[in-house]
Amino acid sequence: MAGAVDEALLKDFVLDSHEHLNAVEPDLLAMESGGCVSPEAIHRILRAVHSIKGFSTFLGFDPLTDLGHAMENILTLMRDGRLAPHTEVVDALLAGIDRLQVMLRDIQAGETIAPCPETSRLESLLAEVELSPTGSHQCTLDGSPVLEAPSGRVTLRVDGGEALGAAEFTVERSEVARAEADGRSLFALWIDPEHDLSARGVSPESFRANLESIGQVLAADQATDQAGWRHWLLASLISDPELLAAAVEVPPQRIHPVAYSGQPTPAAEPPAVAEPPAPRRGAVKLRVAGRGELDTLELVVERRQVELAVQGIHCLYAVWVHRERDLAAAGRSLDQLQQAVASVGRVLAVDPDGPGPWRHLLAASKIREPDTVSLAYELPGAQVVQLPSQVLRQALGTAAPAQAAEPAQPEAPAETKTPSKTAEPEAPAGQPSPPAITAAPETIRVGVPLVDRLINLAGELVLSRNQLKLLMAGGDGGQGAVERVIQTVDLVTSELQEHIMQLRMQPVGRLFNRFPRLVRDLARRLNKEVELEIHGGEVELDKSILEQLTDPLTHLVRNSVDHGLESPQQRRALGKPPAGRMVLRAFHQEGQVHITLSDDGAGIDPERVAARALEAGLVTPEEVQAMSSGEKVNLVTRPGLSTAEQVNDLSGRGVGMDVVSTNLAKVGGHLHIDTRPGEGTTMLLRLPLTLAIIPSLIIGTGGQVFAIPQADVRELVRVRADQASERIEKVGDAPVLRLRERLLPLVRLSRLLGLASYYTDPASGGQQPDRRVRLADRRHGLDYDPEAPEPEPPRERRAGSERRRRFAGDINVVVLRLGANRYGLVVDELFDTEEIVVKPLARHLKESGCYSGTTIMGDGRVAMILDAAGMARQAGLRFSRIAAREARRRERARQERAAARRKTRSVVLFSCAANQYFAVPLASVAHLEKVAVQDIEPVAGGECIQYRGTGLPLLRLEKFLPVKAISSKATHLFVIIPRGPTPVAGIAAAQVVDILDTDVALRPYRGPVPGLAGIAPLRRRLTLFINMEELLATFVDQA
Amino acid sequence: MVQQFVTFRVDGRLLGLAIDQVREINRVLDIVPVRRSADYVRGVMNLRGQVVVVLDLGARLGLGPMTIGPGSHNVLLKQEEVALLVDEIGDVVEVEPPALSPPPANLGGIAGEFIQEVAKLPDGLLAVLDVAKVLG
């Protein structure tokens, strides 16, 4: 069978299934987060699972079918409102989906798939739901039919057929549930009090007692119904109606099993039948062919018990008991044997007599070791055989009695899990081994409209070609006609290219869709609350980029949940909402796709990263000191660095961020980390739209042409030859370009690649080949002294004095982006931007480290595609060093600016005694008055002068400040009148020296003196700066 | 079984490759050098839209870099999209197995590791190259 499954079918199956699954996941998540179940969502999921299951059944992947079936069961319950989408349920379903995916992958890889624990998890969940109607799972208990009775009671109606009529029992729901949980079976009994009891001298009481000895009477009619029946509802461990009939001495016709789900079974067959009893609905016939001397065991058990066994709730054992050896010789009866094993399980079915020496039992036990069970039975191990769930499943699967289980042949009875031959005669072996589709080429699903468009375009191209042929063959029309055709070809080609590229484009939503799930799982495991927002799922990316992006992005998301976001407690303490917020966004910018992942978590502490990097020995203290905080943060992308306080199973093993950057670099992407400690982190991933055809800058150096992906190019700078000496300087040995107050390290491509490079001998002025080939060999390095002019001869001549400090021609600098860093690539010539077709880099070319691929230019020549990161590495660029210089420079500039910002104040400089100078801000002075000493009037506790018709108190500084008084010999004083509507006092001064502007910084005076702002040298004299307001306030206080 | 070899010369030495290892021989000599790659990588060429790496067989075999002359050809290999630059193309020769012998440690300045076997031809010895070794 397996061989007949052709590969195309398998591929379709895998592909279809993946698509179904992808479609399902958002629904599952929505279901849980929303709490309410949208019927459409469940329906969609159910449909998806059902489709997969259906296909899988067809192909014979049993474990997958089983899993699908289990999921379907749960989903059906949910759809019917009998099961709420609890976390537990959703988790189980999600785990199931995961497993399905794993199985699909295995199938695709041609491996066999095994039954999985997820199936039993789902099944036990199902069993739980069905067993605990009153529990947390809401479900109805099916009688036939079920009538809701008040106060947790259910009414079971059992139809006994024409002869008996219907019986109705109203019982406690919990009692029924408990009975079922205990593995008891429910039976309805129709008793004719007269014939069945009185005639045989049995009182109803003793009948009841008899019943209670083998079970529990759940309900009993107190009176007979019109037909003369009294009904009993019995829950018994005996599951076989015949057996029960014998035990209670009631004709078997009057005993009906009550099924919980579905109709009661039809009237039981008479007990004594020569043929094995035909399995009834709700019952399963199990046939197990014994090994060696054992004969074939054939027993009928309740279907439910088999199902429980399949679900792994318990195990079923086939037991062979020898009439002589095990019973007679041991002096025990079969009943006694059954009693003996009550501790290990219970007997579901027994075959007490038969022609052969063997008696058969089917027992259920929670014990999974057959040896233990056989010990408990005091039977040889070979006589107790655990029935593998596959056998049971087949028994269940064959609903029709005629097809009831084929011999299940455990290989060696003591062996437990050996799957036996399957029931279906046409099935060759237990697990069909699927044909391998190893190395299956990937496939892309394409919309039919796109295919149609491509076909149309191909048609147009053919038409144009024919036209051209015609024209070439000497048709008329001339030049104009050719041009028109060429134009068409041009248009069609562009469109064709565009559409073909579209084939590879896929929405990033495919990738994003996995994250709600991931975040949710992670958050649960870490006890965090996370709200994930996703935008721009429709943005399209090349398939291969999307695939390469999976790992890095997953890692970033994990990191963000794990390290970025704080626990709800921490967040509350910080005044943040307890639920962390993550935003995943994709959008187009600058011809690239940008993906940002932002969180409002703790952010990355640059110092901590730096400290970790130091600890790990990734950087030296000197390097750290020279780093900007942005660079420190970017240390996280170095291999072997993790900032997690503790390593857990999610992240923090020190791998990952480097994987992120490597994987991104592989697809021409960049990672930029923007973080604000305490506020959050934003990871920006810049990605090219596609890998196959990329817009590139074409440059020339040393007569060769190269391409640089446009995505790496930040800007183009042309340094004029006469500015080179001032704009290009050196940090250490490395040349840097001053660009808008930043220092840009320079790499000269010709040097890096060892292309034709000449230098002018300063002595002779002649040109000689430069022997320094490697830029890393920096004895002279890339410098812009005259020793290293451009290879081409100078285009213009300059004055002799300039000659030694200039370049031959302008310098073309391509500013390349490298994560957070930038550097300048010095090239000879800049050409256009072109769309180039990327060809992978051949093996032999990889070791150069400078290229990322090859392409073929319009002229047919091969051009190498330069790799920005690789070149920086090869050139040995040390960004930290440059950054240190830059930081120092910025600091200086900052100081200068700060100084410039500091307010220059105008002050009035005055003195009272020799060599004692004071300054008051001019802004606080309204007026300067010169008064004669004799005009100063003494008043109570002070002095007064006449000012604008009123008396103005005179403030003498010596009374407030530790200064000398004005000489008593002075005939005139100057009074400084403060600004304000009604001045409090005027300050007496011996002399006003000057009014001047100053930006001098004040130093504090020894100890705080009210009224004194500070001291500073002014015109080389130590000057006391007066705080006018404070001084006047002090004066008022004293007055 | 008679084996067929494509023969060519590098630095005057007669070399050969099993015929089933050769895809084609051409004279596309517009080879763009690739700097910073191994010294025996001559460069890359455009062969009908495919980028093919050309190895300088002289440099590879330790005979020194070759100069492109009127007889220069590329021997394109089947195993990988790689061409070997040779000075001169010879014939396809047929060799009986008895004429084949294991290589000496050194054959005319070529390290024995590059040589798979040596065939005795009427006009001298043919060093059959070990393609895997040459490709590195």
Coordinates of C-alpha atoms in Angstrom, one line a residue, chain A residues 468-695:
Chain A
L468 CA 12.4 42.0 -34.9
K469 CA 13.1 39.0 -37.0
L470 CA 10.9 40.4 -39.7
L471 CA 12.6 43.8 -39.5
M472 CA 16.0 42.2 -39.6
A473 CA 15.1 40.2 -42.6
G474 CA 14.8 43.4 -44.4
G475 CA 11.3 44.4 -43.8
D476 CA 10.4 48.0 -44.1
G477 CA 9.8 50.5 -41.3
G478 CA 13.4 51.4 -40.8
Q479 CA 15.0 52.6 -37.7
G480 CA 11.8 53.9 -36.2
A481 CA 10.2 50.5 -36.4
V482 CA 13.1 48.8 -34.7
E483 CA 13.1 51.4 -31.9
R484 CA 9.4 50.8 -31.3
V485 CA 9.9 47.0 -31.1
I486 CA 12.9 47.5 -28.8
Q487 CA 10.7 49.7 -26.6
T488 CA 8.1 47.0 -26.4
V489 CA 10.8 44.4 -25.6
D490 CA 12.1 46.7 -22.9
L491 CA 8.7 47.2 -21.4
V492 CA 7.8 43.5 -21.5
T493 CA 11.1 42.4 -20.1
S494 CA 10.8 44.8 -17.1
E495 CA 7.3 43.7 -16.4
L496 CA 8.2 40.1 -16.9
Q497 CA 11.0 40.5 -14.4
E498 CA 8.8 42.2 -11.9
H499 CA 6.2 39.5 -12.1
I500 CA 8.7 36.7 -11.9
M501 CA 10.1 38.3 -8.8
Q502 CA 6.7 38.5 -7.4
L503 CA 6.6 34.7 -7.5
R504 CA 9.2 34.6 -4.8
M505 CA 7.5 37.3 -2.7
Q506 CA 5.7 36.2 0.4
P507 CA 4.0 38.3 3.0
V508 CA 5.9 38.6 6.2
G509 CA 2.7 37.8 8.0
R510 CA 3.6 34.1 7.4
L511 CA 6.5 34.6 9.7
F512 CA 4.7 37.0 12.0
N513 CA 1.9 34.6 12.6
R514 CA 4.0 32.4 14.6
F515 CA 4.8 35.0 17.2
P516 CA 1.6 35.5 19.0
R517 CA 1.9 31.8 19.8
L518 CA 5.5 32.0 20.8
V519 CA 5.0 35.1 22.9
R520 CA 2.1 33.6 24.6
D521 CA 3.9 30.4 25.5
L522 CA 7.0 32.3 26.6
A523 CA 5.0 34.7 28.7
R524 CA 3.2 31.9 30.4
R525 CA 6.4 30.1 31.2
L526 CA 8.0 33.2 32.5
N527 CA 5.0 34.4 34.3
K528 CA 4.9 37.6 32.4
E529 CA 2.2 39.4 30.7
V530 CA 2.8 40.5 27.2
E531 CA 0.6 42.2 24.7
L532 CA 1.9 41.7 21.2
E533 CA 0.8 44.0 18.4
I534 CA 1.6 43.1 14.8
H535 CA 1.5 45.5 12.0
G536 CA 2.3 45.2 8.3
G537 CA 2.0 41.5 7.9
E538 CA 1.1 42.1 4.3
V539 CA 4.5 43.5 3.5
E540 CA 6.2 41.1 1.1
L541 CA 9.7 39.8 1.2
D542 CA 11.6 37.3 -0.9
K543 CA 10.9 33.8 0.2
S544 CA 14.6 33.0 0.9
I545 CA 15.0 36.1 2.9
L546 CA 11.9 35.3 4.8
E547 CA 13.3 31.9 5.6
Q548 CA 16.6 33.3 6.7
L549 CA 14.7 35.7 8.9
T550 CA 12.9 33.1 10.9
D551 CA 15.6 32.3 13.4
P552 CA 16.9 35.8 14.0
L553 CA 13.5 37.3 14.5
T554 CA 12.4 34.4 16.7
H555 CA 15.5 35.0 18.8
L556 CA 14.8 38.7 19.1
V557 CA 11.2 38.1 20.2
R558 CA 12.4 35.6 22.7
N559 CA 15.0 37.9 24.0
S560 CA 12.5 40.6 24.3
V561 CA 10.1 38.6 26.3
D562 CA 12.8 37.0 28.4
H563 CA 15.2 39.8 29.1
G564 CA 13.5 42.9 27.8
L565 CA 10.1 42.8 29.6
E566 CA 10.0 42.9 33.3
S567 CA 7.7 40.8 35.4
P568 CA 4.3 42.3 36.2
Q569 CA 5.4 43.0 39.8
Q570 CA 8.5 44.8 38.6
R571 CA 6.5 46.7 36.1
R572 CA 4.0 47.8 38.6
A573 CA 6.7 48.9 40.9
L574 CA 8.1 51.0 38.1
G575 CA 4.8 52.5 37.4
K576 CA 4.3 50.7 34.1
P577 CA 1.2 48.8 33.2
P578 CA 1.7 45.2 34.3
A579 CA 1.4 43.8 30.8
G580 CA 4.4 44.5 28.7
R581 CA 3.8 45.8 25.2
M582 CA 5.6 44.4 22.2
V583 CA 5.1 45.8 18.7
L584 CA 6.2 43.9 15.7
R585 CA 6.0 46.0 12.5
A586 CA 7.0 45.7 8.9
F587 CA 7.0 48.5 6.5
H588 CA 8.7 49.7 3.3
Q589 CA 11.4 52.4 3.6
E590 CA 14.1 53.5 1.3
G591 CA 13.4 50.6 -1.1
Q592 CA 14.0 48.2 1.7
V593 CA 11.8 46.4 4.1
H594 CA 12.2 47.5 7.7
I595 CA 11.0 45.3 10.5
T596 CA 11.0 46.7 14.0
L597 CA 10.4 44.9 17.2
S598 CA 9.8 47.3 20.0
D599 CA 9.1 46.6 23.7
D600 CA 8.5 48.9 26.6
G601 CA 10.7 46.8 28.8
A602 CA 13.9 47.4 30.8
G603 CA 16.0 48.3 27.8
I604 CA 19.6 47.4 27.5
D605 CA 22.1 48.9 29.9
P606 CA 25.2 49.7 27.8
E607 CA 27.4 49.6 30.9
R608 CA 26.1 46.1 31.8
V609 CA 26.7 44.9 28.3
A610 CA 30.2 46.4 28.4
A611 CA 30.9 44.8 31.7
R612 CA 29.8 41.4 30.5
A613 CA 31.9 41.8 27.4
L614 CA 34.8 42.6 29.6
E615 CA 34.2 39.6 31.8
A616 CA 33.9 37.4 28.8
G617 CA 37.1 38.8 27.6
L618 CA 35.6 40.0 24.3
V619 CA 36.9 43.5 24.7
T620 CA 39.7 45.3 26.6
P621 CA 39.0 47.9 29.2
E622 CA 40.7 50.4 26.9
E623 CA 38.3 49.6 24.1
V624 CA 35.3 49.8 26.4
Q625 CA 36.4 53.3 27.5
A626 CA 36.6 54.4 24.0
M627 CA 33.1 53.2 23.1
S628 CA 29.9 55.2 22.8
S629 CA 26.9 53.8 24.5
G630 CA 25.5 52.8 21.2
E631 CA 28.6 50.8 20.5
K632 CA 28.4 49.2 23.9
V633 CA 24.8 48.1 23.3
N634 CA 25.9 46.7 20.0
L635 CA 28.4 44.5 21.8
V636 CA 25.4 42.2 22.4
T637 CA 25.8 41.0 18.8
R638 CA 29.3 39.6 19.6
P639 CA 29.5 35.9 19.8
G640 CA 29.5 34.6 23.4
L641 CA 27.8 37.5 25.1
S642 CA 24.7 37.2 27.1
T643 CA 23.4 39.7 29.6
A644 CA 20.8 37.6 31.1
E645 CA 21.2 37.5 34.9
Q646 CA 20.5 33.8 34.8
V647 CA 20.7 31.3 32.1
N648 CA 17.4 29.6 31.5
D649 CA 16.2 27.3 28.9
L650 CA 14.8 30.0 26.8
S651 CA 17.7 32.3 26.2
G652 CA 20.8 33.5 27.9
R653 CA 23.2 30.9 26.8
G654 CA 25.3 33.5 25.1
V655 CA 24.4 32.5 21.7
G656 CA 21.8 34.1 19.6
M657 CA 22.5 37.7 19.0
D658 CA 25.5 36.8 17.0
V659 CA 23.4 34.4 15.1
V660 CA 20.9 37.2 14.5
S661 CA 23.5 39.4 13.0
T662 CA 25.1 36.6 11.0
N663 CA 21.9 35.4 9.6
L664 CA 20.8 39.0 8.8
A665 CA 24.1 39.7 7.1
K666 CA 23.7 36.6 5.0
V667 CA 20.6 38.1 3.4
G668 CA 22.0 41.6 3.2
G669 CA 20.2 42.8 6.2
H670 CA 21.3 45.0 9.1
L671 CA 20.4 45.1 12.7
H672 CA 20.2 48.3 14.6
I673 CA 19.5 48.4 18.3
D674 CA 18.0 51.5 19.8
T675 CA 17.5 51.3 23.5
R676 CA 16.6 53.6 26.3
P677 CA 17.4 52.0 29.7
G678 CA 14.2 51.7 31.6
E679 CA 12.0 52.6 28.7
G680 CA 12.4 49.9 26.2
T681 CA 14.3 48.6 23.2
T682 CA 13.6 48.8 19.5
M683 CA 15.4 46.4 17.2
L684 CA 15.4 47.6 13.6
L685 CA 16.0 45.0 10.9
R686 CA 16.7 46.4 7.5
L687 CA 16.2 43.9 4.8
P688 CA 16.5 44.0 1.0
L689 CA 13.3 43.2 -0.8
T690 CA 14.8 40.4 -2.7
L691 CA 18.1 38.7 -3.1
A692 CA 18.0 37.7 -6.7
I693 CA 17.9 41.2 -8.2
I694 CA 19.1 44.1 -6.2
P695 CA 19.6 47.7 -6.9

